[in-house]
Short mmCIF file of C-alpha atoms in Angstrom, two decimals:
data_model
loop_
_atom_site.label_atom_id
_atom_site.label_comp_id
_atom_site.label_asym_id
_atom_site.label_seq_id
_atom_site.Cartn_x
_atom_site.Cartn_y
_atom_site.Cartn_z
CA MET A 1 -53.82 -21.63 -1.94
CA LYS A 2 -50.36 -23.00 -2.76
CA PRO A 3 -47.54 -24.13 -0.44
CA GLU A 4 -45.70 -20.85 -1.12
CA HIS A 5 -48.64 -18.99 0.45
CA LEU A 6 -48.10 -20.56 3.88
CA ALA A 7 -46.00 -17.56 4.90
CA MET A 8 -49.23 -15.50 4.74
CA LEU A 9 -50.86 -17.50 7.54
CA ASN A 10 -50.97 -15.02 10.40
CA SER A 11 -51.79 -16.64 13.75
CA VAL A 12 -53.15 -14.37 16.48
CA SER A 13 -52.57 -14.90 20.21
CA ALA A 14 -55.02 -14.40 23.02
CA PRO A 15 -55.54 -10.67 23.63
CA ALA A 16 -54.01 -8.70 26.49
CA VAL A 17 -56.49 -5.94 27.33
CA HIS A 18 -55.32 -2.62 28.78
CA PRO A 19 -56.96 -2.00 32.17
CA ASP A 20 -58.86 1.01 30.80
CA GLY A 21 -60.41 -1.18 28.08
CA SER A 22 -59.30 1.11 25.25
CA ARG A 23 -57.12 -1.37 23.40
CA ALA A 24 -55.73 -4.86 23.28
CA VAL A 25 -52.30 -6.16 22.35
CA VAL A 26 -51.85 -9.46 20.51
CA SER A 27 -48.93 -11.39 19.10
CA VAL A 28 -49.20 -12.03 15.35
CA THR A 29 -46.89 -14.81 14.15
CA ARG A 30 -46.35 -16.54 10.82
CA PRO A 31 -44.01 -19.11 9.25
CA ASP A 32 -40.98 -17.58 7.53
CA PHE A 33 -39.27 -19.68 4.87
CA THR A 34 -36.00 -17.74 4.95
CA ALA A 35 -35.63 -18.02 8.72
CA ASP A 36 -37.03 -21.57 8.71
CA SER A 37 -38.93 -20.56 11.82
CA TYR A 38 -42.00 -18.75 13.07
CA VAL A 39 -41.56 -14.99 13.31
CA GLY A 40 -43.84 -12.28 14.64
CA GLN A 41 -44.34 -9.13 16.62
CA LEU A 42 -46.86 -7.47 18.92
CA TRP A 43 -49.74 -5.41 17.55
CA SER A 44 -51.86 -2.82 19.34
CA VAL A 45 -55.56 -3.08 18.46
CA PRO A 46 -57.65 -0.05 19.54
CA ILE A 47 -61.36 -0.41 20.27
CA ASP A 48 -61.98 2.89 18.46
CA GLN A 49 -63.03 2.16 14.87
CA GLU A 50 -61.37 5.37 13.70
CA LYS A 51 -57.92 4.06 14.72
CA LEU A 52 -56.03 1.34 12.90
CA PRO A 53 -54.14 -1.61 14.43
CA ARG A 54 -50.37 -1.10 14.36
CA ARG A 55 -47.22 -3.12 14.95
CA ILE A 56 -45.52 -1.96 18.17
CA THR A 57 -42.46 -4.24 18.46
CA ARG A 58 -39.84 -5.40 15.99
CA GLY A 59 -38.34 -8.54 17.52
CA PHE A 60 -37.66 -11.81 15.73
CA ARG A 61 -40.54 -13.49 17.59
CA ASP A 62 -42.46 -11.55 20.26
CA THR A 63 -45.26 -13.43 22.03
CA ALA A 64 -47.43 -13.67 25.17
CA PRO A 65 -48.21 -9.97 25.83
CA ALA A 66 -49.58 -9.02 29.25
CA PHE A 67 -50.30 -5.56 30.71
CA SER A 68 -49.45 -4.84 34.33
CA PRO A 69 -52.58 -4.38 36.48
CA ASP A 70 -51.88 -0.63 36.76
CA GLY A 71 -51.63 -0.36 32.97
CA LEU A 72 -48.19 1.27 32.95
CA VAL A 73 -46.07 -1.62 31.66
CA LEU A 74 -46.41 -4.28 28.97
CA ALA A 75 -44.51 -7.54 29.48
CA PHE A 76 -43.90 -10.15 26.78
CA LEU A 77 -41.60 -12.97 25.68
CA ARG A 78 -38.99 -12.35 22.98
CA THR A 79 -37.08 -15.01 21.07
CA GLY A 80 -34.02 -13.52 19.40
CA GLY A 81 -33.58 -16.06 16.59
CA PRO A 82 -34.41 -19.58 15.37
CA SER A 83 -32.16 -21.25 17.94
CA SER A 84 -32.61 -18.74 20.78
CA LYS A 85 -34.60 -19.20 23.97
CA ALA A 86 -37.44 -16.88 24.91
CA GLN A 87 -36.65 -14.26 27.55
CA LEU A 88 -38.91 -11.91 29.49
CA TYR A 89 -39.06 -8.28 28.34
CA VAL A 90 -40.88 -5.20 29.64
CA VAL A 91 -41.70 -1.91 27.94
CA GLU A 92 -43.68 1.15 28.92
CA ALA A 93 -47.30 0.68 27.86
CA GLY A 94 -47.24 3.99 26.01
CA GLY A 95 -44.24 2.92 23.92
CA GLY A 96 -40.48 2.92 24.18
CA GLU A 97 -37.55 0.56 23.98
CA PRO A 98 -38.16 -2.92 25.45
CA GLN A 99 -35.83 -4.00 28.25
CA VAL A 100 -34.86 -7.60 28.92
CA ILE A 101 -35.16 -8.69 32.57
CA THR A 102 -34.18 -12.38 32.38
CA ASN A 103 -31.29 -14.36 30.96
CA ARG A 104 -32.41 -17.91 31.59
CA LEU A 105 -30.25 -20.60 30.00
CA LEU A 106 -33.25 -22.65 28.86
CA GLY A 107 -35.59 -19.70 28.41
CA VAL A 108 -38.86 -18.59 30.01
CA GLU A 109 -42.00 -20.65 29.41
CA CYS A 110 -44.77 -18.43 30.78
CA PHE A 111 -45.33 -15.64 33.33
CA ALA A 112 -47.93 -13.67 35.31
CA TRP A 113 -48.04 -10.23 36.96
CA SER A 114 -48.37 -9.53 40.67
CA PRO A 115 -51.45 -7.53 41.73
CA ASP A 116 -49.27 -4.52 42.70
CA SER A 117 -47.56 -4.48 39.25
CA HIS A 118 -44.08 -4.57 40.83
CA ARG A 119 -43.21 -8.26 40.34
CA ILE A 120 -43.61 -11.06 37.82
CA VAL A 121 -43.68 -14.79 38.49
CA PHE A 122 -42.37 -16.92 35.65
CA SER A 123 -41.68 -20.57 34.89
CA SER A 124 -38.32 -21.74 33.56
CA ARG A 125 -36.45 -25.01 33.37
CA GLU A 126 -33.57 -25.33 35.84
CA PRO A 127 -30.91 -27.75 34.55
CA ASP A 128 -28.88 -30.07 36.73
CA ALA A 129 -25.26 -29.04 37.07
CA GLY A 130 -23.22 -30.01 34.04
CA ARG A 131 -26.18 -30.47 31.71
CA TYR A 132 -27.55 -28.44 28.80
CA GLY A 133 -24.61 -26.05 28.71
CA SER A 134 -24.86 -25.04 32.38
CA SER A 135 -21.11 -25.66 32.68
CA GLU A 136 -18.65 -24.47 30.06
CA ALA A 137 -16.39 -27.35 31.03
CA VAL A 138 -18.99 -29.97 30.02
CA THR A 139 -19.97 -30.12 26.37
CA ALA A 140 -23.09 -31.93 25.16
CA ASP A 141 -21.16 -35.03 24.06
CA ALA A 142 -19.36 -35.15 27.40
CA GLU A 143 -22.49 -35.18 29.59
CA ALA A 144 -22.86 -38.20 31.85
CA PRO A 145 -25.27 -40.97 30.78
CA ARG A 146 -28.79 -40.74 32.17
CA LEU A 147 -30.03 -43.49 34.48
CA ILE A 148 -33.81 -43.62 34.02
CA THR A 149 -35.60 -44.75 37.18
CA SER A 150 -39.06 -43.25 36.60
CA TYR A 151 -41.92 -43.72 34.16
CA GLN A 152 -42.37 -40.00 33.50
CA TYR A 153 -39.03 -38.65 32.39
CA ARG A 154 -39.58 -36.83 29.08
CA LEU A 155 -42.12 -34.78 27.12
CA ASN A 156 -42.72 -34.13 23.45
CA GLY A 157 -41.03 -30.89 22.50
CA ALA A 158 -39.15 -30.64 25.78
CA GLY A 159 -37.06 -33.81 25.78
CA TYR A 160 -35.82 -35.11 29.12
CA THR A 161 -37.47 -33.36 32.07
CA ARG A 162 -36.15 -34.97 35.25
CA ASP A 163 -32.75 -33.33 34.83
CA LYS A 164 -34.26 -29.92 34.04
CA PRO A 165 -37.55 -29.58 35.94
CA GLN A 166 -39.58 -26.45 35.36
CA GLN A 167 -39.52 -24.19 38.44
CA ALA A 168 -41.21 -20.94 39.52
CA PHE A 169 -39.20 -17.74 39.90
CA VAL A 170 -40.09 -14.19 40.97
CA VAL A 171 -38.40 -11.12 39.53
CA ASP A 172 -38.84 -7.46 40.47
CA VAL A 173 -39.74 -5.18 37.56
CA PRO A 174 -37.16 -2.36 37.29
CA GLU A 175 -37.94 1.33 36.96
CA LEU A 176 -38.31 1.77 33.20
CA GLY A 177 -37.70 5.52 33.24
CA GLY A 178 -34.28 5.25 34.83
CA GLU A 179 -31.07 6.25 33.07
CA PRO A 180 -29.42 3.32 31.26
CA SER A 181 -25.89 2.21 32.00
CA THR A 182 -23.20 3.66 29.73
CA GLN A 183 -20.80 0.80 30.42
CA PRO A 184 -20.04 -1.48 27.46
CA ALA A 185 -20.56 -4.55 29.60
CA ALA A 186 -23.78 -6.58 29.40
CA PRO A 187 -26.76 -4.82 31.02
CA SER A 188 -27.39 -5.52 34.68
CA LEU A 189 -30.52 -7.62 35.12
CA PRO A 190 -32.73 -7.83 38.20
CA GLU A 191 -32.13 -10.96 40.25
CA ALA A 192 -34.71 -13.70 39.79
CA ARG A 193 -35.48 -15.55 43.02
CA GLN A 194 -36.28 -19.24 42.72
CA LEU A 195 -39.49 -20.09 44.61
CA THR A 196 -39.79 -23.83 44.00
CA PHE A 197 -37.30 -26.69 44.13
CA LEU A 198 -39.46 -29.63 43.05
CA THR A 199 -38.37 -32.71 41.12
CA THR A 200 -41.46 -32.42 38.88
CA ASP A 201 -42.50 -29.58 36.56
CA VAL A 202 -44.13 -26.46 38.03
CA CYS A 203 -46.81 -25.07 35.70
CA SER A 204 -49.50 -22.35 35.62
CA ALA A 205 -47.81 -20.20 38.29
CA VAL A 206 -49.96 -17.17 39.22
CA PHE A 207 -50.06 -14.73 42.12
CA ALA A 208 -52.75 -14.92 44.78
CA THR A 209 -55.15 -11.99 44.71
CA ASP A 210 -53.45 -10.32 47.69
CA GLY A 211 -49.96 -10.86 46.23
CA SER A 212 -48.69 -12.75 49.28
CA ALA A 213 -48.34 -16.14 47.63
CA VAL A 214 -48.13 -17.97 44.32
CA PHE A 215 -50.41 -20.77 43.22
CA PHE A 216 -49.10 -23.38 40.79
CA VAL A 217 -49.77 -26.87 39.41
CA ALA A 218 -47.36 -29.80 39.78
CA ALA A 219 -47.34 -33.57 40.06
CA PRO A 220 -46.68 -34.90 43.57
CA ALA A 221 -43.24 -36.49 43.78
CA GLU A 222 -44.79 -39.84 44.74
CA SER A 223 -47.19 -39.98 41.74
CA ASP A 224 -44.81 -41.27 39.09
CA ASP A 225 -47.06 -44.23 38.28
CA ASN A 226 -50.12 -42.06 37.52
CA LEU A 227 -51.01 -38.80 35.75
CA ALA A 228 -52.41 -36.86 38.72
CA THR A 229 -51.39 -33.27 39.40
CA SER A 230 -52.29 -30.97 42.29
CA ILE A 231 -52.61 -27.28 43.11
CA TYR A 232 -49.97 -25.88 45.48
CA LYS A 233 -49.44 -22.58 47.24
CA VAL A 234 -46.06 -21.10 48.20
CA SER A 235 -45.22 -17.81 49.90
CA VAL A 236 -43.58 -15.15 47.71
CA THR A 237 -40.77 -15.11 50.27
CA GLY A 238 -40.16 -18.83 49.71
CA GLY A 239 -40.70 -21.89 51.84
CA GLU A 240 -42.30 -25.29 51.49
CA PRO A 241 -45.26 -25.44 49.06
CA VAL A 242 -48.58 -26.52 50.56
CA ALA A 243 -51.10 -28.63 48.63
CA VAL A 244 -54.51 -26.93 48.45
CA GLY A 245 -56.45 -29.21 46.11
CA PRO A 246 -58.16 -30.85 44.39
CA VAL A 247 -60.08 -32.43 47.24
CA GLY A 248 -61.69 -35.77 46.41
CA SER A 249 -61.26 -39.52 46.15
CA VAL A 250 -60.73 -39.60 42.36
CA PRO A 251 -57.33 -38.37 41.11
CA GLN A 252 -57.38 -35.47 38.68
CA ALA A 253 -55.01 -33.91 36.16
CA VAL A 254 -55.12 -30.16 36.81
CA GLN A 255 -54.19 -27.99 33.84
CA GLU A 256 -54.68 -24.41 35.00
CA VAL A 257 -55.42 -22.46 38.18
CA ARG A 258 -56.49 -18.86 38.83
CA GLN A 259 -57.82 -17.07 41.92
CA SER A 260 -60.92 -14.92 41.52
CA ARG A 261 -60.51 -11.15 41.77
CA ASP A 262 -62.40 -11.03 45.07
CA GLY A 263 -60.04 -13.69 46.48
CA LYS A 264 -62.88 -15.97 47.55
CA TRP A 265 -62.50 -18.69 44.92
CA LEU A 266 -59.93 -20.78 43.14
CA PHE A 267 -60.91 -21.58 39.58
CA TYR A 268 -59.14 -24.55 38.04
CA ILE A 269 -59.47 -26.78 34.97
CA ALA A 270 -59.00 -30.51 35.48
CA ARG A 271 -59.83 -33.96 34.09
CA ASP A 272 -60.85 -36.94 36.22
CA LEU A 273 -58.44 -39.86 35.88
CA GLY A 274 -60.48 -42.68 37.43
CA ARG A 275 -59.42 -44.66 40.48
CA SER A 276 -56.15 -45.71 38.85
CA GLY A 277 -55.07 -42.14 38.11
CA ARG A 278 -54.33 -43.25 34.54
CA ASP A 279 -57.78 -43.37 32.93
CA PHE A 280 -57.48 -40.32 30.66
CA VAL A 281 -59.38 -41.63 27.61
CA ALA A 282 -62.12 -39.23 26.42
CA ARG A 283 -62.12 -37.32 29.70
CA ASN A 284 -63.59 -33.87 29.18
CA ALA A 285 -61.80 -31.00 30.90
CA VAL A 286 -64.00 -29.35 33.55
CA LEU A 287 -63.89 -25.92 35.17
CA TYR A 288 -64.13 -26.16 38.97
CA GLY A 289 -64.68 -23.57 41.67
CA LEU A 290 -62.96 -24.21 45.00
CA PRO A 291 -63.67 -21.97 48.01
CA ALA A 292 -60.39 -20.26 48.88
CA GLY A 293 -61.13 -20.63 52.58
CA GLY A 294 -61.58 -24.39 52.32
CA GLY A 295 -64.33 -26.73 51.24
CA ALA A 296 -65.29 -29.03 48.41
CA PRO A 297 -64.84 -28.00 44.76
CA ALA A 298 -67.90 -27.67 42.56
CA ALA A 299 -67.95 -28.52 38.85
CA LEU A 300 -69.02 -25.40 36.96
CA THR A 301 -69.20 -27.10 33.54
CA ASP A 302 -70.91 -30.36 32.61
CA PRO A 303 -68.26 -33.15 32.43
CA GLU A 304 -70.47 -35.19 30.11
CA LEU A 305 -71.18 -32.50 27.52
CA MET A 306 -68.53 -29.76 27.77
CA ASP A 307 -64.78 -29.85 27.21
CA VAL A 308 -63.01 -26.63 28.27
CA SER A 309 -59.59 -27.67 26.98
CA ALA A 310 -59.50 -25.90 23.61
CA PRO A 311 -55.95 -25.34 22.30
CA GLY A 312 -54.40 -22.24 23.84
CA GLY A 313 -57.31 -21.80 26.21
CA ARG A 314 -56.71 -20.47 29.70
CA ILE A 315 -58.78 -19.15 32.58
CA GLU A 316 -59.46 -15.41 32.29
CA LEU A 317 -61.30 -13.35 34.89
CA ARG A 318 -64.30 -11.05 34.57
CA GLY A 319 -65.64 -9.13 37.52
CA PRO A 320 -65.12 -10.20 41.13
CA ASP A 321 -66.07 -13.89 40.84
CA ARG A 322 -66.49 -14.90 37.19
CA ALA A 323 -64.30 -16.82 34.77
CA LEU A 324 -63.99 -17.03 30.98
CA VAL A 325 -63.07 -20.37 29.35
CA LEU A 326 -63.09 -21.93 25.87
CA ASN A 327 -65.26 -24.94 25.09
CA ASN A 328 -64.83 -27.47 22.26
CA ALA A 329 -68.28 -27.81 20.69
CA GLN A 330 -69.10 -29.79 17.54
CA GLY A 331 -66.34 -28.45 15.33
CA THR A 332 -66.31 -24.99 16.87
CA VAL A 333 -64.78 -23.42 19.97
CA GLU A 334 -67.15 -21.38 22.13
CA LEU A 335 -66.48 -18.70 24.74
CA LEU A 336 -68.22 -19.37 28.06
CA GLU A 337 -68.61 -17.10 31.08
CA LEU A 338 -69.21 -18.84 34.41
CA GLY A 339 -69.84 -17.59 37.91
CA ALA A 340 -68.32 -19.21 40.96
CA THR A 341 -71.80 -20.01 42.28
CA GLY A 342 -72.87 -21.88 39.15
CA ASP A 343 -74.58 -19.45 36.76
CA HIS A 344 -73.18 -19.32 33.24
CA SER A 345 -73.71 -17.77 29.82
CA LEU A 346 -72.66 -18.56 26.26
CA VAL A 347 -70.82 -15.43 25.09
CA VAL A 348 -69.55 -16.42 21.61
CA HIS A 349 -70.73 -19.38 19.55
CA GLY A 350 -71.45 -20.27 15.93
CA GLU A 351 -69.20 -20.73 12.91
CA ALA A 352 -65.93 -19.74 14.59
CA THR A 353 -63.15 -21.05 16.79
CA VAL A 354 -62.33 -18.72 19.66
CA THR A 355 -58.60 -18.89 20.46
CA GLY A 356 -58.51 -16.43 23.36
CA ALA A 357 -60.48 -13.78 25.22
CA ALA A 358 -59.91 -11.23 27.97
CA TRP A 359 -61.91 -8.56 29.76
CA ALA A 360 -60.84 -5.29 31.37
CA GLY A 361 -62.20 -1.79 31.75
CA GLY A 362 -65.63 -2.86 30.54
CA SER A 363 -64.31 -4.22 27.21
CA MET A 364 -64.30 -7.85 26.08
CA PHE A 365 -61.76 -8.62 23.34
CA VAL A 366 -61.80 -11.96 21.51
CA SER A 367 -59.28 -13.67 19.21
CA LEU A 368 -60.83 -16.07 16.74
CA GLY A 369 -60.60 -17.92 13.46
CA ASP A 370 -63.30 -18.85 10.98
CA PRO A 371 -63.52 -20.31 7.45
CA SER A 372 -62.06 -17.14 5.90
CA THR A 373 -59.46 -16.01 8.42
CA HIS A 374 -56.57 -17.73 10.13
CA GLY A 375 -56.81 -15.33 13.06
CA ASP A 376 -58.33 -11.94 13.91
CA VAL A 377 -59.38 -9.78 16.86
CA ALA A 378 -62.92 -8.67 17.65
CA VAL A 379 -64.65 -6.82 20.47
CA PHE A 380 -67.94 -7.86 22.04
CA ASP A 381 -70.09 -4.81 21.38
CA GLY A 382 -73.81 -4.59 22.08
CA GLY A 383 -74.22 -8.35 22.20
CA GLN A 384 -72.40 -8.82 18.88
CA LEU A 385 -68.82 -9.36 17.77
CA ARG A 386 -67.30 -6.40 15.91
CA LEU A 387 -64.14 -7.21 13.95
CA LEU A 388 -61.20 -4.90 14.63
CA THR A 389 -58.53 -6.49 12.40
CA ASP A 390 -58.11 -8.28 9.09
CA PHE A 391 -54.79 -10.12 9.37
CA SER A 392 -55.79 -12.54 6.57
CA ALA A 393 -56.57 -9.84 3.99
CA VAL A 394 -53.41 -10.49 1.96
CA LEU A 395 -54.03 -14.23 2.05
CA ARG A 396 -57.54 -13.78 0.64
CA THR A 397 -56.27 -11.33 -1.99
CA GLU A 398 -53.45 -13.58 -3.21
CA THR A 399 -55.35 -16.87 -3.01
CA GLU A 400 -58.82 -18.29 -3.43
CA ILE A 401 -59.95 -19.51 -0.03
CA VAL A 402 -62.53 -22.28 -0.31
CA VAL A 403 -65.25 -22.07 2.35
CA PRO A 404 -65.96 -25.62 3.61
CA GLN A 405 -69.44 -27.06 3.17
CA GLU A 406 -70.87 -28.48 6.40
CA LEU A 407 -72.34 -31.97 6.03
CA THR A 408 -73.88 -34.69 8.19
CA PHE A 409 -74.37 -38.28 7.02
CA ALA A 410 -75.73 -41.33 8.81
CA ALA A 411 -73.45 -44.27 9.53
CA SER A 412 -74.70 -47.80 8.84
CA ASP A 413 -76.19 -47.98 12.34
CA GLY A 414 -77.88 -44.60 11.90
CA TYR A 415 -75.38 -42.62 13.98
CA PRO A 416 -74.93 -39.03 12.64
CA VAL A 417 -71.42 -38.23 11.37
CA HIS A 418 -70.62 -34.53 11.20
CA GLY A 419 -67.95 -32.90 9.05
CA TRP A 420 -67.02 -30.74 6.07
CA LEU A 421 -66.26 -30.89 2.37
CA VAL A 422 -63.65 -28.56 0.87
CA ARG A 423 -64.54 -28.62 -2.83
CA PRO A 424 -62.05 -27.44 -5.48
CA ALA A 425 -63.02 -25.15 -8.34
CA GLY A 426 -64.56 -26.66 -11.46
CA LYS A 427 -67.42 -29.00 -12.24
CA GLY A 428 -65.59 -32.23 -11.47
CA PRO A 429 -65.58 -35.10 -10.92
CA HIS A 430 -62.68 -34.55 -8.56
CA PRO A 431 -60.28 -37.00 -6.90
CA VAL A 432 -61.12 -37.25 -3.21
CA LEU A 433 -58.90 -37.16 -0.11
CA LEU A 434 -60.40 -38.49 3.11
CA ASN A 435 -58.55 -36.57 5.83
CA ILE A 436 -58.58 -38.27 9.26
CA HIS A 437 -57.47 -36.40 12.38
CA GLY A 438 -55.26 -37.84 15.10
CA GLY A 439 -55.98 -38.11 18.77
CA PRO A 440 -58.45 -39.68 18.47
CA PHE A 441 -59.95 -37.37 21.16
CA ALA A 442 -59.58 -34.23 19.05
CA GLN A 443 -61.70 -32.46 16.44
CA PHE A 444 -61.63 -30.89 13.02
CA THR A 445 -63.11 -27.38 13.18
CA VAL A 446 -64.71 -24.79 10.91
CA ALA A 447 -61.58 -22.62 11.04
CA LEU A 448 -59.41 -22.10 7.97
CA PHE A 449 -57.27 -25.22 7.59
CA ASP A 450 -54.23 -24.61 5.38
CA GLU A 451 -53.65 -28.29 4.60
CA ALA A 452 -57.14 -28.73 3.16
CA GLN A 453 -56.85 -25.47 1.23
CA VAL A 454 -53.59 -26.56 -0.43
CA TYR A 455 -55.14 -29.91 -1.39
CA ALA A 456 -58.17 -28.16 -2.87
CA ALA A 457 -55.94 -25.83 -4.89
CA ALA A 458 -54.28 -28.94 -6.33
CA GLY A 459 -57.67 -30.19 -7.53
CA TYR A 460 -58.63 -32.55 -4.71
CA ALA A 461 -61.96 -32.61 -2.92
CA VAL A 462 -61.16 -32.91 0.81
CA LEU A 463 -63.47 -34.65 3.29
CA MET A 464 -62.97 -34.08 7.04
CA CYS A 465 -65.25 -35.49 9.73
CA ASN A 466 -65.33 -36.05 13.49
CA PRO A 467 -66.20 -39.74 13.91
CA ARG A 468 -66.96 -41.47 17.18
CA GLY A 469 -63.92 -41.10 19.42
CA SER A 470 -63.56 -37.38 18.62
CA ALA A 471 -63.77 -34.51 21.11
CA GLY A 472 -66.44 -31.82 21.18
CA TYR A 473 -69.55 -34.01 20.92
CA GLY A 474 -69.93 -35.20 24.49
CA ARG A 475 -68.19 -37.89 26.51
CA ASP A 476 -70.27 -40.77 25.15
CA HIS A 477 -69.15 -39.87 21.63
CA GLY A 478 -65.52 -39.87 22.75
CA LEU A 479 -65.80 -43.12 24.70
CA ALA A 480 -67.54 -45.03 21.91
CA ILE A 481 -64.31 -46.59 20.62
CA ARG A 482 -62.47 -47.10 23.88
CA GLY A 483 -60.71 -50.42 23.45
CA ARG A 484 -62.34 -50.68 20.01
CA LEU A 485 -60.21 -48.63 17.63
CA GLY A 486 -61.05 -49.34 14.00
CA THR A 487 -64.72 -50.23 14.63
CA ASP A 488 -67.32 -47.46 14.90
CA ASP A 489 -64.77 -44.81 13.98
CA MET A 490 -63.88 -46.58 10.72
CA GLN A 491 -67.57 -47.14 10.02
CA ASP A 492 -68.19 -43.42 10.50
CA VAL A 493 -65.43 -42.11 8.23
CA LEU A 494 -66.36 -44.58 5.48
CA ALA A 495 -70.01 -43.57 5.76
CA PHE A 496 -68.98 -39.92 5.45
CA LEU A 497 -66.95 -40.80 2.36
CA ASP A 498 -69.83 -42.75 0.79
CA GLY A 499 -72.26 -39.96 1.61
#
């Protein structure tokens, strides 16, 4: 694999499953050298082996597909060019011309359908007056200086946040079969109603099961000196948000919230932050179940051994009171199914990294990567995964993908160090690159890693391991180097190199 082959790396989103279970839609994106950006479209993947996957949109970058609960409409985000902001589009599920329904200055971040399929709640940044192009009279170089009075005022990739907090909006989905306007003016868009007016970011906005309210995650205004976030509920007609959890003496950072289909439970993913609200080191993310009618939350995953914060992971629902989540596990990402009352099962595990899953109409679709594919879609069929796509076929045809060799060596104190060797072609000896991941609470995985493949094609043997301090091996493994960077972790990577 050479650098020029990077444009063949097709990444696959989490699947959106049609309510009848007959097909899924995914976003397939890749780097494009000419555009100097990621590009991609939506693909329909039928469960029927006699039917082939096909591209169904032709935008510059189409992402985040989601079917309406009645199965009639497909919503997604479309970015019109390298410097454009993503907007919300809808199209008839059977095909047709997509229609834009938002024109947000700073774009749309994420969205979710209402249970009746008539509305969508979405998150978007709302700029202060006179900033970020909100006023034609104020150019970027003429904006007033910022007076920073808080600790938390910017994010990687987003820049300053206090002067453009992310808010929740609700928009009605128009009748897609109506006659379009023949006027040359810009198309009339449905009015988006702002639901929240917080000074902190509103995230993970989803409708309640009965459609009467929206749940979301945000940091309390008074928590600037810690990392805690809470779950709130606001009526779809507006009003003051009400905090609904978490309930407990130890602050938590909530990442995601979703109400069960039977309306009896709130599932949420959170990390404990210690008494200070700032102790985030090596804290595994935990799935909790909170009774919707009130009560104490229960941890549904083991906070010492499981970490349900895999990249791109989100809470998906199965049945009336069950949730699907992704778990970092020793260089892989597993798919777990958990019931609100505590029972659980391991759905997908082994030499793969699950990047998304969804269930509807009796069908479970899974997006995943492994040593030979950068991303594909499978269906859980008869207790086994059945591949439905091969988005990395061209990559394998044009290049020689090296399958990593799994290895475990003992450190000087006997501690097992787990990792992989990507060995180049030829007898050797080969020059060696010891690749060390960042974090440190992160993990190398078994999935195809383009960086290691390019090094191997250049003749280097690449070593990658998950030393103490990494994620996916339990909390004790992650905590081993707290306050001791460059001790056990250095010992581990050097032992892996010597091995």
